[in-house]
Coordinates of C-alpha atoms in Angstrom, one line a residue:
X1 CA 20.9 -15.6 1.8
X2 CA 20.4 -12.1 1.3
X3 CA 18.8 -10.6 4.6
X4 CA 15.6 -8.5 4.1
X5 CA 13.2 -6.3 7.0
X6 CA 9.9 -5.4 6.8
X7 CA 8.6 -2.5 7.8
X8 CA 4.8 -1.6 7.9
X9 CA 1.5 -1.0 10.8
X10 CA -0.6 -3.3 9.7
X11 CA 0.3 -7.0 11.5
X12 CA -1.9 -8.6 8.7
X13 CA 0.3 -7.3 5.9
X14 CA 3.3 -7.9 8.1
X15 CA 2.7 -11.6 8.3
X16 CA 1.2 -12.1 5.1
X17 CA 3.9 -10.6 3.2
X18 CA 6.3 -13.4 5.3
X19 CA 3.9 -16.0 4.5
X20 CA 2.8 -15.4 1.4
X21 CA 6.1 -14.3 -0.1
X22 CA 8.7 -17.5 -1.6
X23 CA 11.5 -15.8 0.2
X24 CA 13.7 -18.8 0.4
X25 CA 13.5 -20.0 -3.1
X26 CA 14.2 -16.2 -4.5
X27 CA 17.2 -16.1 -2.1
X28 CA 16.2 -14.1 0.9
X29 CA 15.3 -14.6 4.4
X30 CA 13.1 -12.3 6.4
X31 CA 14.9 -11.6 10.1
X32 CA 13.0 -9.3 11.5
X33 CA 9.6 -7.1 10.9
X34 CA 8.6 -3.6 13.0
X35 CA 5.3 -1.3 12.1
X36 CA 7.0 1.6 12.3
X37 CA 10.2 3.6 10.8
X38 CA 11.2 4.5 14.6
X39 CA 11.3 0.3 15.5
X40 CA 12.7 -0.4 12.3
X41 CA 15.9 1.7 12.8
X42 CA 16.8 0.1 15.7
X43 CA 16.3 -3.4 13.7
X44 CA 18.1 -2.1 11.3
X45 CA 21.1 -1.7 13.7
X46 CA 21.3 -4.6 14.5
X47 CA 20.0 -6.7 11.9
X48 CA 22.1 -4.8 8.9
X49 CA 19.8 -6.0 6.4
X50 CA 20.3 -6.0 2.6
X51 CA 16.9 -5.3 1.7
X52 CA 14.4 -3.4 3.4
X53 CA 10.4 -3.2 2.4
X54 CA 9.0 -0.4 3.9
X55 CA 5.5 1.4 4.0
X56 CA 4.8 4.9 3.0
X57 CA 2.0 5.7 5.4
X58 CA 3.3 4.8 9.2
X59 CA 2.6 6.2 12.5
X60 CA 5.2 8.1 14.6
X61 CA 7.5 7.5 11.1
X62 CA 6.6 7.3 7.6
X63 CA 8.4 5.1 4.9
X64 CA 9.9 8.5 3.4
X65 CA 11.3 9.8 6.5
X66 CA 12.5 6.2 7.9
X67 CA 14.2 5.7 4.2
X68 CA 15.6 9.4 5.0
X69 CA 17.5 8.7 8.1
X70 CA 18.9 5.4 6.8
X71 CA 20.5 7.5 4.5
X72 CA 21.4 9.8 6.9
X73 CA 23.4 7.4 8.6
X74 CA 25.2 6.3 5.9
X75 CA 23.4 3.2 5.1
X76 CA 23.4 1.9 1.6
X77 CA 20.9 -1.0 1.6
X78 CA 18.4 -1.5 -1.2
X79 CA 14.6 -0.5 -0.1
X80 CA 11.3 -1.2 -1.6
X81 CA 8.4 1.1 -0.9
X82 CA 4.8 -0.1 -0.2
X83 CA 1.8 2.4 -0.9
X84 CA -1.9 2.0 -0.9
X85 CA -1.8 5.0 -3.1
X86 CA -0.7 5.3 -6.8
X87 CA 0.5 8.5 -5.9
X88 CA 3.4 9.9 -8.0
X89 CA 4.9 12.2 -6.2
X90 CA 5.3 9.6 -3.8
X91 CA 7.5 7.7 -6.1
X92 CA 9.5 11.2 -7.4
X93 CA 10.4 11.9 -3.8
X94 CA 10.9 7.8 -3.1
X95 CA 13.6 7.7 -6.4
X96 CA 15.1 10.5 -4.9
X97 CA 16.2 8.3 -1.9
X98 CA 17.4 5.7 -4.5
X99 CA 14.7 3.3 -3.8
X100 CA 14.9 0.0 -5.5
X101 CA 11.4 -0.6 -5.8
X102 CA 8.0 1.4 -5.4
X103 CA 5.0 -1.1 -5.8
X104 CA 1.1 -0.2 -4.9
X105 CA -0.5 -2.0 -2.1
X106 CA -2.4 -4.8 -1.9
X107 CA 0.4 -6.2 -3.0
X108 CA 0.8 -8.2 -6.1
X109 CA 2.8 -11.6 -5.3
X110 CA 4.2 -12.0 -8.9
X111 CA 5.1 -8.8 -9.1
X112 CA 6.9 -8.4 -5.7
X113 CA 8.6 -11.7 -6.9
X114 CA 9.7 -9.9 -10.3
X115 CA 10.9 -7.1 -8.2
X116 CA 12.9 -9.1 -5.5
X117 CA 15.0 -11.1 -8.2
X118 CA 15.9 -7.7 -9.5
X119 CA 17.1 -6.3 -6.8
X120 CA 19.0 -10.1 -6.0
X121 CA 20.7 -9.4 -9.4
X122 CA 21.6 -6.0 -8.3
X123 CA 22.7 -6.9 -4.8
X124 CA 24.9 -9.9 -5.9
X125 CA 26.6 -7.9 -8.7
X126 CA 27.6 -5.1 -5.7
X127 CA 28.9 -8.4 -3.9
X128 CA 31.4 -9.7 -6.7
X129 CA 32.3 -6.1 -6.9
X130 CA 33.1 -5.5 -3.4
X131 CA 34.5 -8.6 -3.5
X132 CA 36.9 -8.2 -6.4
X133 CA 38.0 -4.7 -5.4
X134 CA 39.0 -6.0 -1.6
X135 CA 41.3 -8.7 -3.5
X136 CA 42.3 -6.2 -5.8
X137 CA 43.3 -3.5 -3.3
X138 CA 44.4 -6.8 -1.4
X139 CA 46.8 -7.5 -3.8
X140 CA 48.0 -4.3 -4.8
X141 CA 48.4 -3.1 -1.2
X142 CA 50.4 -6.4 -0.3
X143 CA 52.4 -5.2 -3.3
X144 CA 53.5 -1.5 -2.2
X145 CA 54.5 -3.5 1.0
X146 CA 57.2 -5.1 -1.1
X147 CA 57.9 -2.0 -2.9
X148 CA 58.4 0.2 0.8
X149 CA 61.3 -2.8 1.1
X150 CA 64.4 -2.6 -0.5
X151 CA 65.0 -3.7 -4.0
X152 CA 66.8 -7.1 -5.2
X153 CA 69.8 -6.2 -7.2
X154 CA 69.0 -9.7 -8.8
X155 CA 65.4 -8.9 -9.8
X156 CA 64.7 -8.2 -13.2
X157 CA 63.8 -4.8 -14.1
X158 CA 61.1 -5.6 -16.8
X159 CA 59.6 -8.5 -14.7
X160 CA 59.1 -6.2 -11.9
X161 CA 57.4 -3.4 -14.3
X162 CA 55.5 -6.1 -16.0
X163 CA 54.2 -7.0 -12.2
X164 CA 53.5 -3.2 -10.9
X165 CA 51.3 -2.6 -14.4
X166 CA 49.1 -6.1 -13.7
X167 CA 49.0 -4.2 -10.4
X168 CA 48.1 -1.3 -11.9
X169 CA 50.2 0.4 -10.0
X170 CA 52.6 1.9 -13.3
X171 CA 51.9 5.6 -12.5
X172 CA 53.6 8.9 -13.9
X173 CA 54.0 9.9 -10.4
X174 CA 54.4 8.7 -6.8
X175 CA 54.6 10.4 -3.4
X176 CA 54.9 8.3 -0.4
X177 CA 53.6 10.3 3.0
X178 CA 54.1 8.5 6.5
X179 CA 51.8 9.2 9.6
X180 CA 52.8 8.3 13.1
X181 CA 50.3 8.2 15.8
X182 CA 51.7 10.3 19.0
X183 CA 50.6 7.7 21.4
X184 CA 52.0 5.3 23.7
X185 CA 53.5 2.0 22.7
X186 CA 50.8 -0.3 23.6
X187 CA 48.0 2.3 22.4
X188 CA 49.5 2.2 19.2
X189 CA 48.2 -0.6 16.7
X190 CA 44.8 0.5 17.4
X191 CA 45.5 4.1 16.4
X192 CA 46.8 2.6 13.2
X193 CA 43.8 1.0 12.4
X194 CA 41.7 3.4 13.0
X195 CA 43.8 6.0 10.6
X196 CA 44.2 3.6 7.9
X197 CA 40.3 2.8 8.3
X198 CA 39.7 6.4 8.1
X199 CA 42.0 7.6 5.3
X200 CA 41.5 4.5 2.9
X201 CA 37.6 6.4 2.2
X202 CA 39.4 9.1 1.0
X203 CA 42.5 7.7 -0.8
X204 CA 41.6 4.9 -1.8
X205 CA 37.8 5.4 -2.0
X206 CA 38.5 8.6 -4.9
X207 CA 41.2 6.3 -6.8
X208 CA 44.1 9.0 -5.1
X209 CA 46.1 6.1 -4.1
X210 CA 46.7 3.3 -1.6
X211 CA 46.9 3.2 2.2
X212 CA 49.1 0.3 4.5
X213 CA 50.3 0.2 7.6
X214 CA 53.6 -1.0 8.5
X215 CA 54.0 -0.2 12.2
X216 CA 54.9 2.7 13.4
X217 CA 53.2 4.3 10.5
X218 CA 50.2 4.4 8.3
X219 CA 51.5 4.5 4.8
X220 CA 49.6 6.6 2.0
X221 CA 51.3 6.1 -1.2
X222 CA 50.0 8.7 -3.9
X223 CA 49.0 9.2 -7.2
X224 CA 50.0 12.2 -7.7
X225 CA 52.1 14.7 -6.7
X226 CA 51.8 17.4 -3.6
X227 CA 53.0 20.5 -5.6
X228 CA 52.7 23.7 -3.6
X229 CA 51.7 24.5 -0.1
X230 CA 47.8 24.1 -0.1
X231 CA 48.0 20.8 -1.7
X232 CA 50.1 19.5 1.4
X233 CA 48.3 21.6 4.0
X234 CA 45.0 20.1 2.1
X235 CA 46.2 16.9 3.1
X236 CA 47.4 17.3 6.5
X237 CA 44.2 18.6 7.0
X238 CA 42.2 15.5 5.9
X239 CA 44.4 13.6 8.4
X240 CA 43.9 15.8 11.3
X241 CA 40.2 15.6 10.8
X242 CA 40.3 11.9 11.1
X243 CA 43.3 11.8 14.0
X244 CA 40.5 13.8 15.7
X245 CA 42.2 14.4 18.9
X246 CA 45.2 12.0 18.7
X247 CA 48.3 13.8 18.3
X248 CA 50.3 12.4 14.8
X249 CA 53.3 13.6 12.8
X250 CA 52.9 13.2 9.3
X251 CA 55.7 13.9 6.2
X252 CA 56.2 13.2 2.9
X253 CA 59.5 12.0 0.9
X254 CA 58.7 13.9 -2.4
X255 CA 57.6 13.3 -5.7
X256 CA 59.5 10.1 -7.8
X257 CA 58.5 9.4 -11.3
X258 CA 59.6 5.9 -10.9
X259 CA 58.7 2.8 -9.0
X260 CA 61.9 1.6 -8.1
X261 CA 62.8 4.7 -6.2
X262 CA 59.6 4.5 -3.9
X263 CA 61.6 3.3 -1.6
X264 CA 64.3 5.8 -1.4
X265 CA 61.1 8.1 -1.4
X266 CA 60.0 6.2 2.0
X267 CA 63.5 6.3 3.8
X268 CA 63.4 10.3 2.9
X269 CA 59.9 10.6 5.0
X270 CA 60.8 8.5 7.7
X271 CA 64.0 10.3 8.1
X272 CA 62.0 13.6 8.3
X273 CA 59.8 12.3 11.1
X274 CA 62.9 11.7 13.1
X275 CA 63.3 15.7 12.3
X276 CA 60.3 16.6 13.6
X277 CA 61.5 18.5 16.6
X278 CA 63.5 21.0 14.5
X279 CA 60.7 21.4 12.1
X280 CA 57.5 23.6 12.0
X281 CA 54.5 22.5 13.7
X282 CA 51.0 21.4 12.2
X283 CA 52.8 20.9 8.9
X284 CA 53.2 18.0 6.4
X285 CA 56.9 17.4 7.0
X286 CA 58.9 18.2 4.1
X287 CA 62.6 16.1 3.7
X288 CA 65.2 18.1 4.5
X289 CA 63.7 21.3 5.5
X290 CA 64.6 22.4 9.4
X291 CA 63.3 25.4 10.8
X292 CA 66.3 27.1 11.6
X293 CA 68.5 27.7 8.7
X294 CA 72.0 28.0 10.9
X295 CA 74.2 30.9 10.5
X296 CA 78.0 29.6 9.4
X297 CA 80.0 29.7 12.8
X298 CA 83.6 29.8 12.0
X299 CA 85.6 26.9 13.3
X300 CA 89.1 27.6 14.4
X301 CA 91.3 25.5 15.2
X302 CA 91.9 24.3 19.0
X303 CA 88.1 23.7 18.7
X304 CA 86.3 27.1 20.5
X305 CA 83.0 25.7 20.4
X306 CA 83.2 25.9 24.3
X307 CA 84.4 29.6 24.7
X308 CA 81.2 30.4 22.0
X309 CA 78.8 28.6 24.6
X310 CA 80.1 30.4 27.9
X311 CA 80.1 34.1 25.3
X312 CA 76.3 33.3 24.5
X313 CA 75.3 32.6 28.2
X314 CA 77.3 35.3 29.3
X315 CA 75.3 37.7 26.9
X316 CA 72.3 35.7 27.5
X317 CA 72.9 36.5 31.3
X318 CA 73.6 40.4 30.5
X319 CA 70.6 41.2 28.7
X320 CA 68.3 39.1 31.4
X321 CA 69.8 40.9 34.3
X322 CA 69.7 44.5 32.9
X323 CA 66.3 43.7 31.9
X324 CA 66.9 44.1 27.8
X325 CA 64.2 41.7 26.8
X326 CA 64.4 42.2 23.4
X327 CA 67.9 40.3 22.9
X328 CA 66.6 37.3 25.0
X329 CA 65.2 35.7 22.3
X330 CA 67.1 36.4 19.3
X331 CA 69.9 35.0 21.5
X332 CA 68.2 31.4 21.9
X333 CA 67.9 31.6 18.5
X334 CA 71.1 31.6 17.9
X335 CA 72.0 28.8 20.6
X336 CA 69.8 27.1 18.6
X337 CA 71.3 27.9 15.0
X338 CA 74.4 26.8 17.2
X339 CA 73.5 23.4 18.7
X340 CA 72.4 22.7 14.8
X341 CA 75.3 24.0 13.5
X342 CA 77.4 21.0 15.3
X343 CA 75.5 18.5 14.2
X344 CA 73.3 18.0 17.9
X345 CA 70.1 15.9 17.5
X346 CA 67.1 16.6 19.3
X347 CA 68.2 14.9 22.5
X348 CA 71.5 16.9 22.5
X349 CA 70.0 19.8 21.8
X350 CA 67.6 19.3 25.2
X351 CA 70.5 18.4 27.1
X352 CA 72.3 21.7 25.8
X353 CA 69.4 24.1 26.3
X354 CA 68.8 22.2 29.8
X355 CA 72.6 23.3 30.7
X356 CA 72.4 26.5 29.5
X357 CA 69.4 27.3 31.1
X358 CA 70.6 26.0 34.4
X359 CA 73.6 28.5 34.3
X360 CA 71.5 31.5 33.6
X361 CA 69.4 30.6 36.7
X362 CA 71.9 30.1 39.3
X363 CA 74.0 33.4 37.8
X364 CA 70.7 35.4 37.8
X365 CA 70.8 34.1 41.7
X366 CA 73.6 34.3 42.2
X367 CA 73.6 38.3 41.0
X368 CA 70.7 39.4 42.9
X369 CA 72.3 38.3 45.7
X370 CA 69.6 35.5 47.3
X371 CA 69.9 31.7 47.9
X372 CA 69.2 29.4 45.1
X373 CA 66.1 27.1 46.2
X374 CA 65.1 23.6 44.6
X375 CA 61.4 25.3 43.8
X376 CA 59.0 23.1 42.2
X377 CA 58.7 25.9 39.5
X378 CA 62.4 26.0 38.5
X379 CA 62.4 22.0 38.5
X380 CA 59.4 21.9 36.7
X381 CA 60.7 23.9 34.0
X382 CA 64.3 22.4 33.6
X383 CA 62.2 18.6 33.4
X384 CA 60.2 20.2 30.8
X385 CA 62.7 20.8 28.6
X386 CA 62.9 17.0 27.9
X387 CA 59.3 16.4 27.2
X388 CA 59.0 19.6 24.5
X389 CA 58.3 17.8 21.2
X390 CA 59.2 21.0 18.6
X391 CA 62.5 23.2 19.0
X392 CA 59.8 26.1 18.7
X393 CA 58.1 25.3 21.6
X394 CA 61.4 24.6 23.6
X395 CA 62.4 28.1 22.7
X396 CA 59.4 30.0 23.7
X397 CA 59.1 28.2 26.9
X398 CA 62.5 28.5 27.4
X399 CA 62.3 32.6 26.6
X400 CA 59.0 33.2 28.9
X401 CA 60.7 31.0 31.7
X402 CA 63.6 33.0 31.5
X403 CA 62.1 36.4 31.6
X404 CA 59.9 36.1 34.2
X405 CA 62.6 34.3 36.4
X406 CA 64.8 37.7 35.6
X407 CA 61.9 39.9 36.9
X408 CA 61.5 37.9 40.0
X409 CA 64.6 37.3 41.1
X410 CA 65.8 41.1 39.6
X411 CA 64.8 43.2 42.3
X412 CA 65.3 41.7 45.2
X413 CA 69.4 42.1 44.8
X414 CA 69.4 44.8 42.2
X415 CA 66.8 47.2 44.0
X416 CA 69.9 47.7 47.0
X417 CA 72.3 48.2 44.5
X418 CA 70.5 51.3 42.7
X419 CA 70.2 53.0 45.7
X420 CA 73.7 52.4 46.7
X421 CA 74.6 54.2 43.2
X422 CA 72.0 57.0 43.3
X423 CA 73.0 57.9 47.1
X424 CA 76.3 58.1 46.1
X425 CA 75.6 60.1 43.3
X426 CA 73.9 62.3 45.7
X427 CA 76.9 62.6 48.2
X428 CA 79.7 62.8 45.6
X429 CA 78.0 64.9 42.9
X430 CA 80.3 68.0 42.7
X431 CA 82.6 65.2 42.2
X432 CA 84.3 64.2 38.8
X433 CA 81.9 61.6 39.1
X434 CA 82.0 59.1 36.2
X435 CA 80.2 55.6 35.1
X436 CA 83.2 53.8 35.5
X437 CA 83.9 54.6 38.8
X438 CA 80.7 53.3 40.0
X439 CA 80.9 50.2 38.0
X440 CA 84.3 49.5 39.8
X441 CA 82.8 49.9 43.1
X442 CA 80.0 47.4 42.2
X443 CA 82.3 44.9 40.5
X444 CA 80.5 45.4 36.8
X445 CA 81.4 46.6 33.3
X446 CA 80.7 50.2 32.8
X447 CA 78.2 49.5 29.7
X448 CA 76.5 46.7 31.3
X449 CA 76.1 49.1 34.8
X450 CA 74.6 52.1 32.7
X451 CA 72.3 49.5 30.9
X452 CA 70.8 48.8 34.7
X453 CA 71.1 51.9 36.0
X454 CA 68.9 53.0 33.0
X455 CA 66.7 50.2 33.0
X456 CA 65.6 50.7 36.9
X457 CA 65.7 54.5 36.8
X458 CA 64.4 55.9 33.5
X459 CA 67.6 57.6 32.9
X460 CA 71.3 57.5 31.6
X461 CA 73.8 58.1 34.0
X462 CA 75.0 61.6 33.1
X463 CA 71.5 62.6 32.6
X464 CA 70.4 61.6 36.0
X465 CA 74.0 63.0 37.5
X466 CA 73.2 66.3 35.5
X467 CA 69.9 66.4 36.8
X468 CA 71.3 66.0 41.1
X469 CA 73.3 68.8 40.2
X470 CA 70.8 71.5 38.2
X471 CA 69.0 70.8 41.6
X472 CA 71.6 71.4 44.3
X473 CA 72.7 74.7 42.0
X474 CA 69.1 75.8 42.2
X475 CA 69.4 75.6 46.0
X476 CA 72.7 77.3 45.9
X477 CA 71.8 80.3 43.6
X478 CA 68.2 80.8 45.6
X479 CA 70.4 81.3 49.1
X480 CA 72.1 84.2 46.8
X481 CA 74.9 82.4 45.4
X482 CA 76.9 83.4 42.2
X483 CA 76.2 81.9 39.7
X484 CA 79.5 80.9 38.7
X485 CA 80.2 79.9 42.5
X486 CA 77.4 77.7 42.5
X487 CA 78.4 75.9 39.0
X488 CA 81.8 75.1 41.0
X489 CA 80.4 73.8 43.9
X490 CA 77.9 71.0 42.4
X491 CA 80.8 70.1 39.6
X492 CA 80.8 72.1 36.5
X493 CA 84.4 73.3 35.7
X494 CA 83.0 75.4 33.3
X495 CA 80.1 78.2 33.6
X496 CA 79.4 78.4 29.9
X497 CA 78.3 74.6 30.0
X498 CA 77.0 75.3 33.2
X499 CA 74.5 77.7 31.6
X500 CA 73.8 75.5 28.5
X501 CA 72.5 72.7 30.7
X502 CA 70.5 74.7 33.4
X503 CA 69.1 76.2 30.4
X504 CA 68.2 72.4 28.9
X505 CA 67.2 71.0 32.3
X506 CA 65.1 74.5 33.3
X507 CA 64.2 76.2 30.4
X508 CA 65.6 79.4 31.5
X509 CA 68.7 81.2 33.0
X510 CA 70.5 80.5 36.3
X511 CA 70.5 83.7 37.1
X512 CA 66.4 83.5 36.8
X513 CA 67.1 81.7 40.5
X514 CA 69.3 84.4 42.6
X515 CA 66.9 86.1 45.1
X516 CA 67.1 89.8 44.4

């Protein structure tokens, strides 16, 4: 039986049009009645009614506007409008709301009758149809299952084309894309309903293609091909918009022109989602395609893979703790082209960055002279590295951890050590005072010493050292001091150069100092 509502304020008209009506023999039944559009919505919720017969004039809301939100709402049952006028522009704005029906009150019982078998002929033919396409997309879906499975050597090659064209499924082109829900285990068949339910409007709904699920994924396979980047970022859209807030990674295996390589085609994209982590985010994953294209290491033999790891921590460690922050990152960079290079998957890779990282932490300690504590923060943070899901996101965690861990720990040890060099400086100035005699003292290398010494004061070493002496010789020559006295005593061998950086440093002559 085909389930019909009526809608209209006057009770007489409500009840006579259930009485009155054959409804049974025409091959409807009447569940439910409201006088007004408001009411009738909720009914309509419930009830989900095939037919609706609906006044035009109502209180609180009219036929026209109740017809209007049924639309609205996406509701595509038929509706025949009542009218005690013959008003036409009634029935212009009534067809525009695809009305099945617009007849003139009182109402005519043969002619409703007339009316109602129409709209049964139309309502059954939209049943067969729905009916056919769900066992056509049925069938067709249960046979893209078959083709996502590996082939038969046995199976005959023109049987199984003569099956995919009764399939309709003999296409110029195919492109399989996988999506896989970011959810928990038990979460997850849900979330795979949902996106199939969702994405089979689209795909299936605009004759693009077919959508399946076999667990873990939602399966789309396509019609045509995604050539160039806005067709695929076109598409990963769409699915975003119906993940809505579930978190999914989605990749393709590439265009095939024939069926009997979909499935090569499927193995490609599932094999990209197990790249994900070294692949770009909020992408359509692509086979193949990495995100860092790694440098050529040479291999030597004796295997030095282990001496290349200590040389990028300790360079790692250098930059950090003379505060060059521009080299931090291209260097995890490369320990990331690296870790690729040899072949690490993503949980290697994690276990390698979690290992580096740890050694840069304790030496940065270690250097500034203070006590290593189990904080929550540096815990936090090495933990973390296990739950990143994109190598990008590893690295710039990674990079902001490191720096800031640099600054903090930095001057605590480093501050002491600065003014150990600069007091010296200022005792041993007329001195042959060099770089490398400081960095000896302080157990460093001499370039990695000037790099701090410039980093916490502003200044290169000989600069600053110049500058101590210009100073004291300004003292000296203002006491009455000759000038080329005074260039001795504060550590110029020569007075020529003496006068050349006076001159640099002051902007004028020594002798500009002597009191007269």
């Amino acid at each position: 039986m085909i389930k019909v509502v009526i809608v209209d304020d006057e009770p007489k008209l409500r009840q006579g049009l259930q009485t009155l009506i054959p409804w049974e023999n025409l091959g409807f039944t009447v569940t439910a009645a409201a006088g007004n559009g408001r009411d009738a919505l909720k009914i309509v919720e419930e009830e989900v009614p095939d037919l609706v017969i609906a006044d035009i004039r109502m209180p609180v809301m009219d036929g026209l506007q109740f017809i209007q939100r049924l639309r609205s709402a996406g509701h595509q049952m038929h509706c025949i409008i009542l009218s005690g006028y013959a008003d036409f522009e009634y029935a212009k704005q009534a067809i525009t709301y695809g009305v099945a029906g617009y007849l003139v009150k009182p109402v005519n019982i043969a002619e409703m009758s007339a009316t109602l078998k129409l709209v049964r002929e139309q309502i059954e033919e939209e049943r067969l149809r729905r009916e056919w396409y769900r066992t056509e997309v049925t069938n067709r879906e249960l046979y893209l299952r078959r083709l996502l499975a590996p082939q038969e050597k046995t199976e005959d090659p023109a049987k199984l084309r003569s099956r995919i064209r009764e399939m309709d499924l003999l296409w110029s082109h195919y492109e399989i894309v996988v999506i896989s829900p970011r959810v928990p285990e038990a979460d997850r068949p849900e979330h795979l309903h949902q996106l199939s339910a969702g994405l089979k409007h689209g795909i299936e709904g605009r004759n693009r293609g077919l959508v399946t699920v076999i667990a873990p994924y939602v399966i789309l396979l396509l019609n045509s091909p995604l050539h160039g980047r806005q067709r695929r970022d076109h598409l990963y859209g769409e699915i975003r918009s119906i993940a809505g807030d579930t978190r999914f990674i989605a990749a393709t295996g590439g265009t095939v022109s024939e069926p009997e390589l979909i499935y090569s085609a499927f193995l490609k994209a599932q094999e990209a989602v197990k790249q994900v982590f070294f692949s770009a985010k909020d992408r359509l994953l692509e086979p193949e395609r990495t995100l860092f294209a790694a440098p050529e290491f040479p291999r030597e033999a004796g295997d030095r893979d282990e001496k290349r790891m200590e040389d990028l921590i300790f360079r790692l460690y250098y930059s950090l703790d003379a505060g060059n922050k521009t080299m931090v990152l291209p260097l995890l960079n490369e320990a990331a082209a690296f870790f690729i290079q040899q072949g690490q998957e993503e949980d290697a890779v994690k276990q390698a960055f979690f290992f580096l990282s740890n050694r840069l932490i304790h030496k940065l300690t270690a250097a500034s002279r203070i006590e290593l504590k189990e904080t929550e923060t540096v815990s936090r943070f090495l933990n973390g590295i296990y739950q990143q899901d994109y190598l990008s996101d590893l690295l710039e965690e990674t990079h902001r951890f490191l720096l800031e861990f640099a600054e903090d720990a930095g001057p605590k040890g480093k501050e002491q050590e600065i003014k150990q060099m600069t007091g010296f400086i200022h005792r041993h100035y007329a001195e042959d005072l060099k770089l490398s005699t400081l960095a000896g003292l302080l157990n460093y290398s001499t370039p990695y010493l000037g790099q701090l010494f410039r980093n916490k004061t502003g200044e290169y070493f000989n600069t600053y050292l110049d500058k101590v002496r210009i100073q004291k010789a300004k003292e000296l020559l203002a006491q009455g001091m000759k000038v080329y006295e005074a260039a001795e005593l504060v550590g110029y061998t020569s007075v020529n150069y003496f006068f050349s950086k006076f001159k640099k440093y002051e902007g004028r002559s020594p002798s500009d100092y002597k009191n007269p």
